[in-house]
Coordinates of C-alpha atoms in Angstrom, one line a residue:
Chain A
M1 CA 0.0 0.0 0.0
V2 CA 2.2 2.7 -1.2
G3 CA 1.1 6.2 -2.2
E4 CA -2.5 5.9 -1.0
L5 CA -4.2 9.3 -0.8
E6 CA -6.1 11.0 2.0
F7 CA -9.5 10.4 0.5
E8 CA -8.7 6.7 0.1
K9 CA -8.2 6.2 3.8
P10 CA -11.4 4.3 4.5
I11 CA -10.5 1.9 1.7
V12 CA -7.0 1.4 3.1
E13 CA -8.4 0.7 6.6
L14 CA -10.8 -1.8 5.4
K15 CA -8.2 -3.5 3.3
S16 CA -5.9 -3.9 6.2
K17 CA -8.7 -5.3 8.3
I18 CA -9.3 -8.0 5.7
E19 CA -5.6 -8.6 5.6
D20 CA -5.5 -9.1 9.4
L21 CA -8.4 -11.5 9.3
R22 CA -6.6 -13.5 6.6
K23 CA -3.5 -13.7 8.7
L24 CA -5.5 -14.8 11.7
T25 CA -7.1 -17.6 9.6
Q26 CA -3.7 -18.9 8.7
E27 CA -2.1 -18.5 12.1
A28 CA -4.8 -19.3 14.6
D29 CA -6.5 -22.0 12.6
V30 CA -9.9 -20.5 12.8
D31 CA -12.2 -20.2 9.8
L32 CA -13.1 -16.6 9.1
S33 CA -13.7 -17.0 5.4
S34 CA -17.3 -15.9 5.7
E35 CA -16.3 -12.8 7.6
I36 CA -13.7 -12.1 5.0
E37 CA -16.1 -12.6 2.2
K38 CA -18.5 -10.2 3.8
L39 CA -15.8 -7.6 4.2
E40 CA -14.7 -8.0 0.6
G41 CA -18.2 -7.3 -0.5
R42 CA -18.2 -4.2 1.6
L43 CA -14.8 -3.2 0.2
A44 CA -16.0 -3.4 -3.4
K45 CA -19.0 -1.3 -2.5
L46 CA -16.8 1.2 -0.7
Q47 CA -14.4 1.5 -3.5
T48 CA -17.2 2.3 -6.0
E49 CA -18.6 4.8 -3.6
V50 CA -15.3 6.6 -3.0
Y51 CA -14.0 6.5 -6.5
N52 CA -17.3 7.6 -8.0
N53 CA -17.6 10.5 -5.7
M54 CA -14.2 12.1 -6.0
Q55 CA -14.1 15.8 -5.1
P56 CA -12.1 18.3 -7.0
W57 CA -9.3 18.3 -4.4
D58 CA -9.2 14.5 -4.5
R59 CA -8.7 14.7 -8.3
V60 CA -5.9 17.2 -7.8
Q61 CA -4.2 14.7 -5.5
V62 CA -4.5 11.9 -8.0
A63 CA -3.3 14.2 -10.8
R64 CA -0.2 14.9 -8.8
H65 CA 0.4 11.4 -7.6
P66 CA 4.2 10.7 -7.8
A67 CA 3.4 7.4 -9.6
R68 CA 1.0 8.8 -12.1
P69 CA 2.1 7.7 -15.6
T70 CA 4.0 10.2 -17.6
T71 CA 4.3 11.1 -21.3
L72 CA 7.1 8.5 -21.8
D73 CA 5.0 5.8 -20.1
Y74 CA 2.2 6.4 -22.5
I75 CA 4.5 6.7 -25.5
S76 CA 5.9 3.3 -24.8
H77 CA 2.5 1.7 -24.4
I78 CA 0.5 3.4 -27.2
F79 CA 3.1 4.0 -29.9
T80 CA 5.7 1.9 -31.7
D81 CA 9.0 2.8 -33.3
F82 CA 9.4 6.0 -31.2
F83 CA 12.5 8.0 -32.1
E84 CA 13.1 10.9 -29.7
C85 CA 14.3 14.2 -31.2
H86 CA 16.3 16.6 -29.1
G87 CA 17.0 20.3 -29.1
D88 CA 15.5 23.5 -30.3
R89 CA 18.4 24.3 -32.7
Y90 CA 18.8 27.7 -31.0
F91 CA 19.9 27.2 -27.4
G92 CA 19.7 23.7 -26.0
D93 CA 17.6 20.7 -25.2
D94 CA 15.0 20.9 -22.5
A95 CA 14.3 17.6 -20.9
A96 CA 11.0 18.9 -19.4
I97 CA 9.5 18.4 -22.9
V98 CA 10.0 15.2 -24.9
G99 CA 9.1 14.7 -28.5
G100 CA 9.7 12.7 -31.5
I101 CA 8.3 10.6 -34.3
A102 CA 6.5 7.3 -33.9
K103 CA 3.7 5.1 -35.3
F104 CA 0.2 5.0 -33.9
Q105 CA -1.6 1.9 -35.0
G106 CA 0.8 1.8 -38.0
I107 CA 0.3 5.5 -38.9
P108 CA 3.3 7.9 -38.7
V109 CA 2.7 10.6 -36.1
T110 CA 4.7 13.2 -34.2
V111 CA 4.2 12.9 -30.4
I112 CA 5.2 15.6 -27.9
G113 CA 4.6 15.9 -24.2
H114 CA 5.7 17.4 -20.9
Q115 CA 7.9 15.0 -19.0
R116 CA 7.9 14.9 -15.2
G117 CA 10.6 12.9 -13.4
K118 CA 10.2 9.5 -11.9
D119 CA 12.3 10.2 -8.8
T120 CA 14.2 13.2 -7.4
K121 CA 17.2 12.8 -9.6
D122 CA 15.1 12.4 -12.7
N123 CA 12.9 15.3 -11.6
I124 CA 16.0 17.6 -11.4
K125 CA 17.0 16.6 -14.9
R126 CA 13.4 17.2 -16.1
N127 CA 12.9 20.3 -14.0
F128 CA 9.7 18.7 -12.6
G129 CA 8.2 19.0 -16.1
M130 CA 8.3 22.7 -16.1
P131 CA 9.7 23.9 -19.5
H132 CA 12.1 26.7 -20.4
P133 CA 11.6 28.6 -23.6
E134 CA 13.9 26.1 -25.5
G135 CA 11.5 23.3 -24.5
N136 CA 8.5 25.0 -26.1
R137 CA 10.7 25.9 -29.1
K138 CA 11.7 22.3 -29.5
A139 CA 8.0 21.4 -29.5
L140 CA 7.3 24.0 -32.2
R141 CA 10.2 22.7 -34.3
L142 CA 8.7 19.2 -34.2
M143 CA 5.2 20.4 -35.0
K144 CA 6.5 22.3 -38.0
Q145 CA 8.3 19.2 -39.1
A146 CA 5.1 17.2 -38.7
E147 CA 3.3 19.7 -40.9
K148 CA 6.0 19.4 -43.5
F149 CA 5.6 15.7 -43.7
N150 CA 1.9 15.8 -43.2
R151 CA 1.8 13.8 -40.0
P152 CA -0.8 14.2 -37.3
I153 CA 0.4 15.5 -33.9
V154 CA -0.4 14.2 -30.5
C155 CA 0.4 16.4 -27.5
F156 CA 0.4 15.1 -23.9
I157 CA -0.1 18.0 -21.4
D158 CA 1.4 17.4 -18.0
T159 CA 3.0 20.5 -16.4
K160 CA 2.5 22.7 -13.4
G161 CA 3.3 25.5 -15.7
A162 CA 6.2 27.0 -17.7
Y163 CA 9.2 27.5 -15.4
P164 CA 9.3 30.8 -13.6
G165 CA 13.0 31.6 -13.6
K166 CA 15.5 34.2 -14.4
A167 CA 17.1 32.5 -17.4
A168 CA 13.6 31.6 -18.7
E169 CA 12.6 35.2 -18.7
E170 CA 15.9 36.3 -20.3
R171 CA 15.4 33.9 -23.2
G172 CA 11.8 34.9 -23.7
Q173 CA 9.4 32.6 -21.9
S174 CA 6.5 34.8 -22.9
E175 CA 7.5 34.8 -26.6
A176 CA 8.1 31.1 -26.7
I177 CA 4.6 30.3 -25.3
A178 CA 2.9 33.0 -27.4
R179 CA 4.6 31.7 -30.6
N180 CA 3.5 28.1 -29.9
I181 CA -0.1 29.2 -29.4
Y182 CA 0.0 31.4 -32.5
E183 CA 1.7 28.8 -34.8
M184 CA -0.5 25.9 -33.6
S185 CA -3.5 28.0 -34.6
G186 CA -2.4 27.6 -38.2
L187 CA -0.9 24.1 -38.5
K188 CA -2.3 22.2 -41.4
V189 CA -2.3 18.8 -39.8
P190 CA -4.6 17.3 -37.2
I191 CA -3.6 18.0 -33.6
V192 CA -5.0 16.0 -30.7
C193 CA -4.2 17.3 -27.2
I194 CA -4.6 15.1 -24.1
V195 CA -4.2 16.5 -20.5
I196 CA -2.8 13.5 -18.6
G197 CA -1.9 15.1 -15.3
E198 CA -1.8 18.8 -14.4
G199 CA -2.5 21.3 -17.2
G200 CA -1.0 24.5 -15.7
S201 CA -1.6 27.8 -17.3
G202 CA 0.3 29.1 -20.3
G203 CA 2.8 26.3 -20.0
A204 CA 0.0 23.8 -20.8
L205 CA -1.6 26.0 -23.5
A206 CA 1.8 26.1 -25.3
L207 CA 1.0 22.4 -26.3
G208 CA -2.8 22.9 -26.1
V209 CA -4.1 24.5 -29.2
G210 CA -5.5 21.5 -31.0
D211 CA -8.5 20.1 -33.0
H212 CA -9.6 17.7 -30.4
I213 CA -8.8 18.3 -26.7
L214 CA -9.2 15.5 -24.2
M215 CA -8.6 15.2 -20.5
L216 CA -8.1 12.2 -18.3
E217 CA -10.9 11.9 -15.8
N218 CA -8.6 12.9 -12.9
S219 CA -6.5 15.5 -14.6
T220 CA -6.8 19.2 -14.1
Y221 CA -6.5 22.2 -16.4
S222 CA -6.4 25.7 -15.0
V223 CA -5.2 29.3 -15.3
I224 CA -3.3 29.0 -11.9
S225 CA -2.7 26.2 -9.4
P226 CA -5.2 26.0 -6.5
E227 CA -2.5 27.1 -4.1
G228 CA -1.6 30.1 -6.3
A229 CA -5.3 31.1 -6.7
A230 CA -5.9 30.9 -2.9
A231 CA -2.8 33.0 -2.2
L232 CA -3.7 35.6 -4.8
L233 CA -7.4 35.8 -4.2
W234 CA -7.7 35.2 -0.5
K235 CA -4.1 35.8 0.6
D236 CA -4.0 32.3 2.1
A237 CA -2.5 29.3 0.2
S238 CA -4.0 26.9 2.7
L239 CA -7.4 27.6 1.1
A240 CA -6.3 25.6 -1.9
K241 CA -9.0 23.0 -1.4
R242 CA -11.6 25.6 -1.7
A243 CA -9.9 27.2 -4.7
A244 CA -9.9 23.8 -6.4
E245 CA -13.7 23.9 -6.2
T246 CA -14.2 27.5 -7.0
M247 CA -11.8 27.7 -10.0
K248 CA -13.5 24.8 -11.8
I249 CA -10.4 22.9 -12.9
T250 CA -11.5 19.3 -13.2
A251 CA -12.3 17.4 -16.4
P252 CA -16.1 17.5 -15.8
D253 CA -15.9 21.2 -15.1
L254 CA -14.0 21.9 -18.3
K255 CA -16.4 19.8 -20.3
E256 CA -19.2 21.8 -19.0
L257 CA -17.5 25.1 -19.7
G258 CA -17.1 23.9 -23.3
V259 CA -13.3 24.1 -23.2
I260 CA -12.6 20.4 -23.9
D261 CA -14.2 17.8 -26.3
G262 CA -14.1 14.8 -24.1
I263 CA -13.1 13.0 -21.0
I264 CA -11.0 9.8 -21.0
R265 CA -12.1 7.5 -18.2
E266 CA -9.5 6.3 -15.7
V267 CA -8.7 3.1 -14.1
S268 CA -10.7 2.9 -10.8
G269 CA -8.7 4.9 -8.3
G270 CA -6.5 6.7 -10.9
A271 CA -4.2 6.0 -13.8
H272 CA -1.3 5.0 -11.5
K273 CA -3.2 1.8 -10.5
D274 CA -2.7 0.2 -13.9
V275 CA -0.7 1.9 -16.6
T276 CA -1.3 -0.7 -19.2
E277 CA -5.1 -0.6 -18.8
Q278 CA -5.0 3.2 -18.8
A279 CA -2.9 3.3 -21.9
G280 CA -5.5 1.2 -23.6
F281 CA -8.3 3.7 -22.7
I282 CA -6.2 6.5 -24.2
E283 CA -5.4 4.6 -27.3
E284 CA -9.1 3.9 -27.9
E285 CA -10.0 7.6 -27.6
L286 CA -7.0 8.7 -29.6
R287 CA -8.1 6.5 -32.5
K288 CA -11.6 7.8 -32.3
A289 CA -10.3 11.4 -32.3
F290 CA -8.2 10.8 -35.4
E291 CA -11.0 9.1 -37.2
G292 CA -13.1 12.1 -36.6
L293 CA -10.5 14.4 -38.1
Q294 CA -9.1 12.3 -41.0
D295 CA -11.5 13.4 -43.7
L296 CA -11.0 17.1 -43.1
S297 CA -8.8 19.1 -45.5
S298 CA -6.1 21.2 -44.1
D299 CA -8.2 24.4 -44.7
E300 CA -11.1 22.8 -42.9
L301 CA -9.0 21.8 -40.0
V302 CA -7.7 25.4 -39.5
E303 CA -11.1 26.9 -39.9
R304 CA -12.6 24.4 -37.4
R305 CA -9.8 25.2 -35.0
Y306 CA -10.5 28.9 -35.4
Q307 CA -14.2 28.5 -34.6
K308 CA -13.5 26.2 -31.8
F309 CA -11.4 28.7 -29.8
K310 CA -13.3 31.7 -31.0
K311 CA -16.4 30.5 -29.2
I312 CA -14.8 30.0 -25.8
G313 CA -15.8 32.6 -23.3
E314 CA -18.9 34.1 -21.8
Y315 CA -20.2 37.6 -22.1
S316 CA -23.3 39.6 -22.5
F317 CA -24.5 43.0 -23.9
S318 CA -25.9 46.0 -22.1
H319 CA -26.8 49.3 -23.6
Q320 CA -26.3 51.3 -20.5
Y321 CA -22.7 52.1 -21.1
T322 CA -22.1 54.9 -23.5
G323 CA -18.4 54.3 -24.3
V324 CA -15.1 55.7 -23.4
K325 CA -14.8 59.4 -22.5
Chain B
M1 CA -11.3 89.2 13.8
I2 CA -9.2 92.2 13.1
K3 CA -8.7 93.0 16.7
D4 CA -7.3 89.7 17.4
L5 CA -4.4 90.7 15.2
F6 CA -3.5 93.4 17.6
S7 CA -4.1 91.6 20.8
K8 CA -1.0 90.5 22.4
S9 CA -1.7 86.9 22.9
K10 CA 0.4 85.2 25.4
K11 CA -0.4 81.9 23.9
K12 CA 2.7 80.2 22.8
K13 CA 2.6 79.3 19.1
Y14 CA 3.8 75.9 18.1
A15 CA 4.9 75.1 14.6
T16 CA 2.7 72.3 13.4
I17 CA 4.6 69.3 12.1
P18 CA 2.5 67.6 9.5
S19 CA 1.7 64.1 10.2
E20 CA 3.6 61.4 8.4
Q21 CA 0.6 60.7 6.2
S22 CA -0.3 64.2 5.3
R23 CA 3.3 64.9 4.4
H24 CA 3.1 62.4 1.6
E25 CA -0.3 63.4 0.5
V26 CA -0.8 65.7 -2.4
P27 CA -4.0 67.6 -3.1
E28 CA -6.1 65.4 -5.4
G29 CA -6.3 66.6 -8.9
I30 CA -4.4 69.9 -8.9
M31 CA -1.0 68.4 -8.1
T32 CA 0.6 65.1 -8.9
K33 CA 3.5 63.5 -7.2
C34 CA 5.9 61.4 -9.3
P35 CA 6.1 58.0 -7.7
K36 CA 9.7 57.6 -8.9
C37 CA 11.5 60.9 -8.1
K38 CA 8.9 62.0 -5.5
K39 CA 8.7 65.5 -7.0
I40 CA 5.4 67.3 -7.0
M41 CA 4.1 69.0 -10.2
Y42 CA 1.0 70.5 -11.6
T43 CA -1.3 67.9 -13.0
K44 CA -2.1 70.1 -16.0
E45 CA 1.5 70.5 -16.9
L46 CA 2.1 66.8 -16.5
L47 CA -0.9 66.1 -18.8
K48 CA 0.6 68.5 -21.4
N49 CA 3.8 66.5 -21.2
L50 CA 1.8 63.3 -22.0
K51 CA 2.1 62.3 -18.4
V52 CA 5.8 62.0 -18.5
C53 CA 7.5 63.4 -15.4
M54 CA 9.3 66.6 -16.3
H55 CA 12.0 65.8 -13.8
C56 CA 12.9 62.2 -14.2
G57 CA 11.1 61.0 -17.3
F58 CA 8.9 58.5 -15.5
H59 CA 6.0 57.4 -17.7
H60 CA 2.9 57.7 -15.6
P61 CA 0.1 55.3 -16.4
M62 CA -2.4 56.6 -19.0
K63 CA -6.1 55.9 -19.2
S64 CA -7.4 54.4 -22.4
S65 CA -9.3 57.7 -23.0
E66 CA -6.1 59.7 -22.7
R67 CA -4.2 57.4 -25.2
I68 CA -7.0 57.7 -27.7
E69 CA -6.9 61.5 -27.3
I70 CA -3.2 61.8 -28.0
L71 CA -3.0 59.0 -30.6
F72 CA -5.8 59.5 -33.1
D73 CA -6.7 62.2 -35.5
P74 CA -9.4 64.4 -34.0
E75 CA -12.9 62.9 -34.2
S76 CA -11.6 59.8 -36.1
F77 CA -12.0 57.2 -33.3
T78 CA -15.1 55.1 -33.3
E79 CA -15.4 52.6 -30.5
L80 CA -16.3 49.0 -31.2
D81 CA -18.3 46.6 -29.1
K82 CA -18.8 49.1 -26.3
D83 CA -22.0 47.4 -25.1
M84 CA -20.2 44.1 -24.4
V85 CA -20.2 43.4 -20.7
T86 CA -18.8 40.9 -18.3
V87 CA -20.8 38.0 -16.8
N88 CA -19.8 35.7 -14.0
P89 CA -19.3 32.3 -15.7
L90 CA -17.8 30.5 -12.7
D91 CA -20.3 32.1 -10.2
F92 CA -17.2 33.4 -8.5
P93 CA -18.1 35.0 -5.2
G94 CA -18.0 38.7 -5.3
Y95 CA -16.9 39.0 -8.9
E96 CA -19.9 41.1 -10.1
E97 CA -19.4 43.6 -7.3
K98 CA -15.7 44.0 -8.2
I99 CA -16.6 44.6 -11.9
K100 CA -19.2 47.1 -10.9
S101 CA -17.0 49.1 -8.5
D102 CA -14.1 49.1 -11.0
A103 CA -16.4 50.4 -13.7
E104 CA -17.5 53.2 -11.5
K105 CA -13.9 54.1 -10.5
S106 CA -12.5 53.9 -14.0
G107 CA -15.3 55.1 -16.2
I108 CA -15.0 52.2 -18.6
N109 CA -16.9 48.9 -18.5
E110 CA -13.9 46.5 -19.1
A111 CA -10.2 46.5 -19.3
V112 CA -9.9 47.2 -23.0
V113 CA -11.3 49.8 -25.4
T114 CA -11.3 48.8 -29.1
G115 CA -12.1 50.9 -32.1
T116 CA -11.3 52.1 -35.5
G117 CA -9.5 55.4 -36.2
K118 CA -6.9 57.3 -38.0
I119 CA -3.3 57.9 -37.0
N120 CA -2.0 60.8 -39.0
G121 CA -4.3 59.8 -41.9
H122 CA -3.5 56.1 -41.6
A123 CA -6.7 54.0 -41.0
V124 CA -6.1 51.4 -38.3
T125 CA -8.1 49.2 -35.9
A126 CA -6.8 49.5 -32.4
A127 CA -7.2 48.0 -28.9
I128 CA -6.1 50.1 -25.9
M129 CA -5.9 48.2 -22.6
D130 CA -6.5 50.0 -19.4
A131 CA -4.8 48.9 -16.1
S132 CA -7.2 51.0 -14.1
F133 CA -9.8 48.3 -14.6
R134 CA -9.0 45.0 -12.7
M135 CA -5.3 45.6 -13.4
G136 CA -6.1 45.3 -17.1
S137 CA -6.6 41.5 -16.6
M138 CA -8.0 39.5 -19.4
G139 CA -11.3 37.6 -19.1
S140 CA -13.8 36.7 -21.7
V141 CA -14.8 40.3 -22.7
V142 CA -11.2 41.5 -23.1
G143 CA -10.4 38.4 -25.2
E144 CA -13.5 38.7 -27.3
K145 CA -13.2 42.4 -27.9
I146 CA -9.5 42.1 -29.0
T147 CA -10.4 39.2 -31.2
R148 CA -13.3 41.1 -32.8
A149 CA -11.0 44.1 -33.3
V150 CA -8.4 41.9 -35.1
E151 CA -11.2 40.5 -37.3
K152 CA -12.3 44.0 -38.0
A153 CA -8.8 45.0 -39.1
D154 CA -8.7 41.9 -41.3
E155 CA -12.1 42.7 -42.8
L156 CA -11.1 46.4 -43.5
G157 CA -7.6 45.5 -44.6
V158 CA -6.0 47.9 -42.2
P159 CA -3.2 47.5 -39.6
F160 CA -4.0 46.4 -36.1
V161 CA -2.3 48.4 -33.2
I162 CA -2.5 47.4 -29.6
F163 CA -1.4 49.1 -26.4
T164 CA -1.1 46.4 -23.8
A165 CA -1.4 47.0 -20.0
S166 CA -2.3 43.9 -18.1
G167 CA -1.4 41.9 -15.1
G168 CA -2.4 38.8 -17.0
A169 CA -5.3 36.4 -17.0
R170 CA -8.4 37.3 -14.9
M171 CA -8.5 34.8 -12.1
Q172 CA -12.2 35.0 -11.5
E173 CA -13.0 33.5 -14.9
G174 CA -10.6 30.7 -14.4
V175 CA -9.7 28.6 -17.4
L176 CA -11.9 30.7 -19.7
S177 CA -9.4 33.5 -19.2
L178 CA -6.6 31.2 -20.1
M179 CA -8.4 30.2 -23.3
Q180 CA -8.6 33.9 -24.4
M181 CA -4.9 33.6 -25.1
A182 CA -5.7 31.0 -27.7
K183 CA -8.8 32.9 -29.0
T184 CA -6.8 36.1 -29.7
S185 CA -4.0 34.1 -31.2
V186 CA -6.1 32.2 -33.7
A187 CA -7.4 35.5 -34.9
L188 CA -4.0 37.1 -35.1
K189 CA -2.6 34.1 -36.9
R190 CA -5.3 34.4 -39.6
F191 CA -4.8 38.2 -39.8
G192 CA -1.0 37.6 -40.2
E193 CA -1.5 35.0 -42.9
N194 CA -3.6 37.5 -44.8
G195 CA -0.8 39.9 -44.7
G196 CA -2.1 42.1 -41.9
L197 CA 0.3 44.4 -40.1
Y198 CA 0.3 44.1 -36.3
I199 CA 2.0 46.6 -34.1
V200 CA 2.3 46.1 -30.3
V201 CA 3.1 48.8 -27.8
M202 CA 3.7 47.3 -24.4
T203 CA 3.0 49.7 -21.5
H204 CA 3.3 49.2 -17.8
P205 CA 2.6 46.5 -16.8
T206 CA 2.4 43.7 -19.5
T207 CA 2.7 40.4 -17.7
G208 CA 1.4 36.8 -17.4
G209 CA -1.0 35.5 -20.0
V210 CA -1.1 38.7 -22.0
S211 CA 2.6 38.8 -22.3
A212 CA 2.6 35.1 -23.2
S213 CA 0.1 35.6 -26.0
F214 CA -0.8 38.5 -28.3
A215 CA 1.6 41.1 -26.6
S216 CA 4.6 39.2 -27.8
M217 CA 3.4 38.5 -31.4
G218 CA 3.6 41.9 -33.1
D219 CA 5.4 42.3 -36.4
Y220 CA 6.9 45.2 -34.4
N221 CA 7.1 44.9 -30.7
L222 CA 7.6 48.3 -29.0
A223 CA 7.6 49.3 -25.4
E224 CA 7.4 52.4 -23.3
P225 CA 10.5 53.1 -21.1
G226 CA 10.5 51.5 -17.7
A227 CA 7.5 49.3 -18.2
L228 CA 7.3 46.0 -16.3
I229 CA 7.1 43.2 -18.9
G230 CA 7.5 39.5 -18.2
F231 CA 5.9 36.1 -17.9
A232 CA 6.2 35.2 -14.2
G233 CA 6.0 37.5 -11.2
R234 CA 9.3 38.8 -9.7
R235 CA 8.4 37.4 -6.3
I236 CA 7.6 34.0 -7.6
I237 CA 10.9 33.8 -9.5
E238 CA 12.9 35.0 -6.4
Q239 CA 11.2 32.3 -4.3
T240 CA 11.9 29.7 -7.0
I241 CA 15.6 30.4 -7.7
R242 CA 16.4 31.9 -4.2
E243 CA 18.6 34.6 -5.5
E244 CA 18.1 38.3 -5.9
L245 CA 17.2 39.6 -9.3
P246 CA 18.9 42.6 -11.0
E247 CA 17.1 45.9 -10.5
D248 CA 16.2 46.3 -14.1
F249 CA 14.8 42.7 -14.4
Q250 CA 11.7 42.5 -16.6
T251 CA 11.8 46.2 -17.6
S252 CA 11.5 47.3 -21.2
E253 CA 15.2 48.0 -21.2
F254 CA 16.0 44.5 -19.9
L255 CA 13.9 43.0 -22.7
L256 CA 15.5 45.1 -25.3
K257 CA 18.9 44.0 -24.1
H258 CA 17.8 40.4 -24.3
G259 CA 16.5 40.7 -27.9
Q260 CA 12.8 40.6 -27.1
L261 CA 11.8 44.0 -28.4
D262 CA 12.3 46.0 -31.6
G263 CA 12.6 49.2 -29.6
V264 CA 11.9 51.1 -26.4
V265 CA 10.2 54.3 -27.4
H266 CA 9.7 57.4 -25.3
R267 CA 6.1 58.5 -25.2
H268 CA 6.9 61.8 -26.9
E269 CA 8.3 59.9 -29.9
L270 CA 5.6 57.2 -29.9
K271 CA 3.1 58.7 -32.3
G272 CA 5.9 59.6 -34.7
T273 CA 7.3 56.1 -34.6
L274 CA 3.9 54.5 -35.2
E275 CA 3.4 57.0 -38.1
N276 CA 6.7 56.0 -39.6
I277 CA 6.0 52.3 -39.4
L278 CA 2.5 52.7 -40.8
D279 CA 3.9 54.9 -43.6
I280 CA 6.5 52.4 -44.6
H281 CA 3.8 49.8 -44.8
S282 CA 1.3 51.8 -46.7
P283 CA 0.8 51.1 -50.4
G284 CA 2.2 53.3 -53.1
G285 CA 5.7 54.4 -54.0
E286 CA 6.9 52.4 -57.0
L287 CA 10.5 51.9 -57.9

């Protein structure tokens, strides 16, 4: 039982109780199998109950789970013949974003994604999945290459945000993000974006302007982290749980706001419980997404993308205001 | 009373020492104190000087109405989408009240004013952001108004000019604010592909999501001197890297030094610079 989360506590407790009874059966030579059976029935019910009623803050915890599958995990499960391409050709190679060419069900694609580390050492190398400008520029280079060779693009979004650092600012973090968003708007190949963990702000959007945008059931997508929102709006970072609810950052919230096209279901309890099964769910949705886009011409794709983003936002009209004076 | 003047009052007179607060206060309206050099000057004279401090050159923030006044040929500016107003898409507590009170204080109903007009005879479509409204932050209305202004420029075949002034995305509209970065960009991309000329003038402050979208994508990126321009907040960066940042960090001059701007232009030269760029891009003049 490693890495169980706060909201899973009742499940963990019940599981350990069952385990205790099992041990007792073996050691003390008493038959408790009917007890165990009863408890296992309760456990199944409890699991459904807990995992079907996850609150926004629970989902944030699952999205941030250290064992949550990363871009490279999904690449190895969903794609074949992956060849990783490095470097932005201007400054360096940013390990916080990985990308390359591969095959998806036999079709050549370009696949790009934010890459978190698996442990502390890896996280330092990958800068916790928070890209510098050169990471975003590498991504754009690969997208342009995909366009040249008429390959569809898959983007996995999994970042707390673009890195807030001195060097990042010096090298034009803003410009790198802005250019990705701008250029993705006009790419003449299908782009499918999947938020697999945290989709944090501009850093996420730099890989997020696509034709079909999906989110894993327990991923988040937001303008600011719940902690950041709480600190900014209520001057108290400990109100993050409340911010997670108010800011509407979960997959169901974004579906309702009309920002994403669909939700990819997760393995019960979260993607980290079974990477292979989860990769299967993603593969299925990815195939459907490409099928929906394959008959569109490049002009139709760009026009559709235009309309898709143009309609996001809510406003109204009032005739009281008389204009700037 | 006259006779009081002659009466020999034995009362001791004390010099009054102004309180700490009143010493720093300047009569509202008539006088303005420069936040940089702390010198006090007549507001009228400051306005005549385009709100540039006569002593130290500090560029005071300008309201959108003031920018329109100094930038466009008289009577040429027509506002677009002025009846578009903000709603509360996330049902964020207290958001409507904040919008209402900012509207009363600033005299505008959102953080950007858009319109068509002429700059020394050159027809343009323009967007002027205003930091006096919710720090110029971008929510649905700001994104939509800018997008429509870009579409208008595309339709009319005229250049698009924007004055940015924004703290970034509007928190109270959550992810919808974030998506305005994409919305404005799809419009700018199409405008650019159609050959449209796009000029950005970054003013204090231009940060966060605005900096990381349309503000950085001009064919010409200009900035007023001393403006704060950047992606992440200074405090966040200091906390992250645990080192002190240079004093000029994220200023216009810093960005120029690091290759992020075409030029830092003094407000007195700004109109002339825009005219020059527009002129070079205007049709005519055969070899």
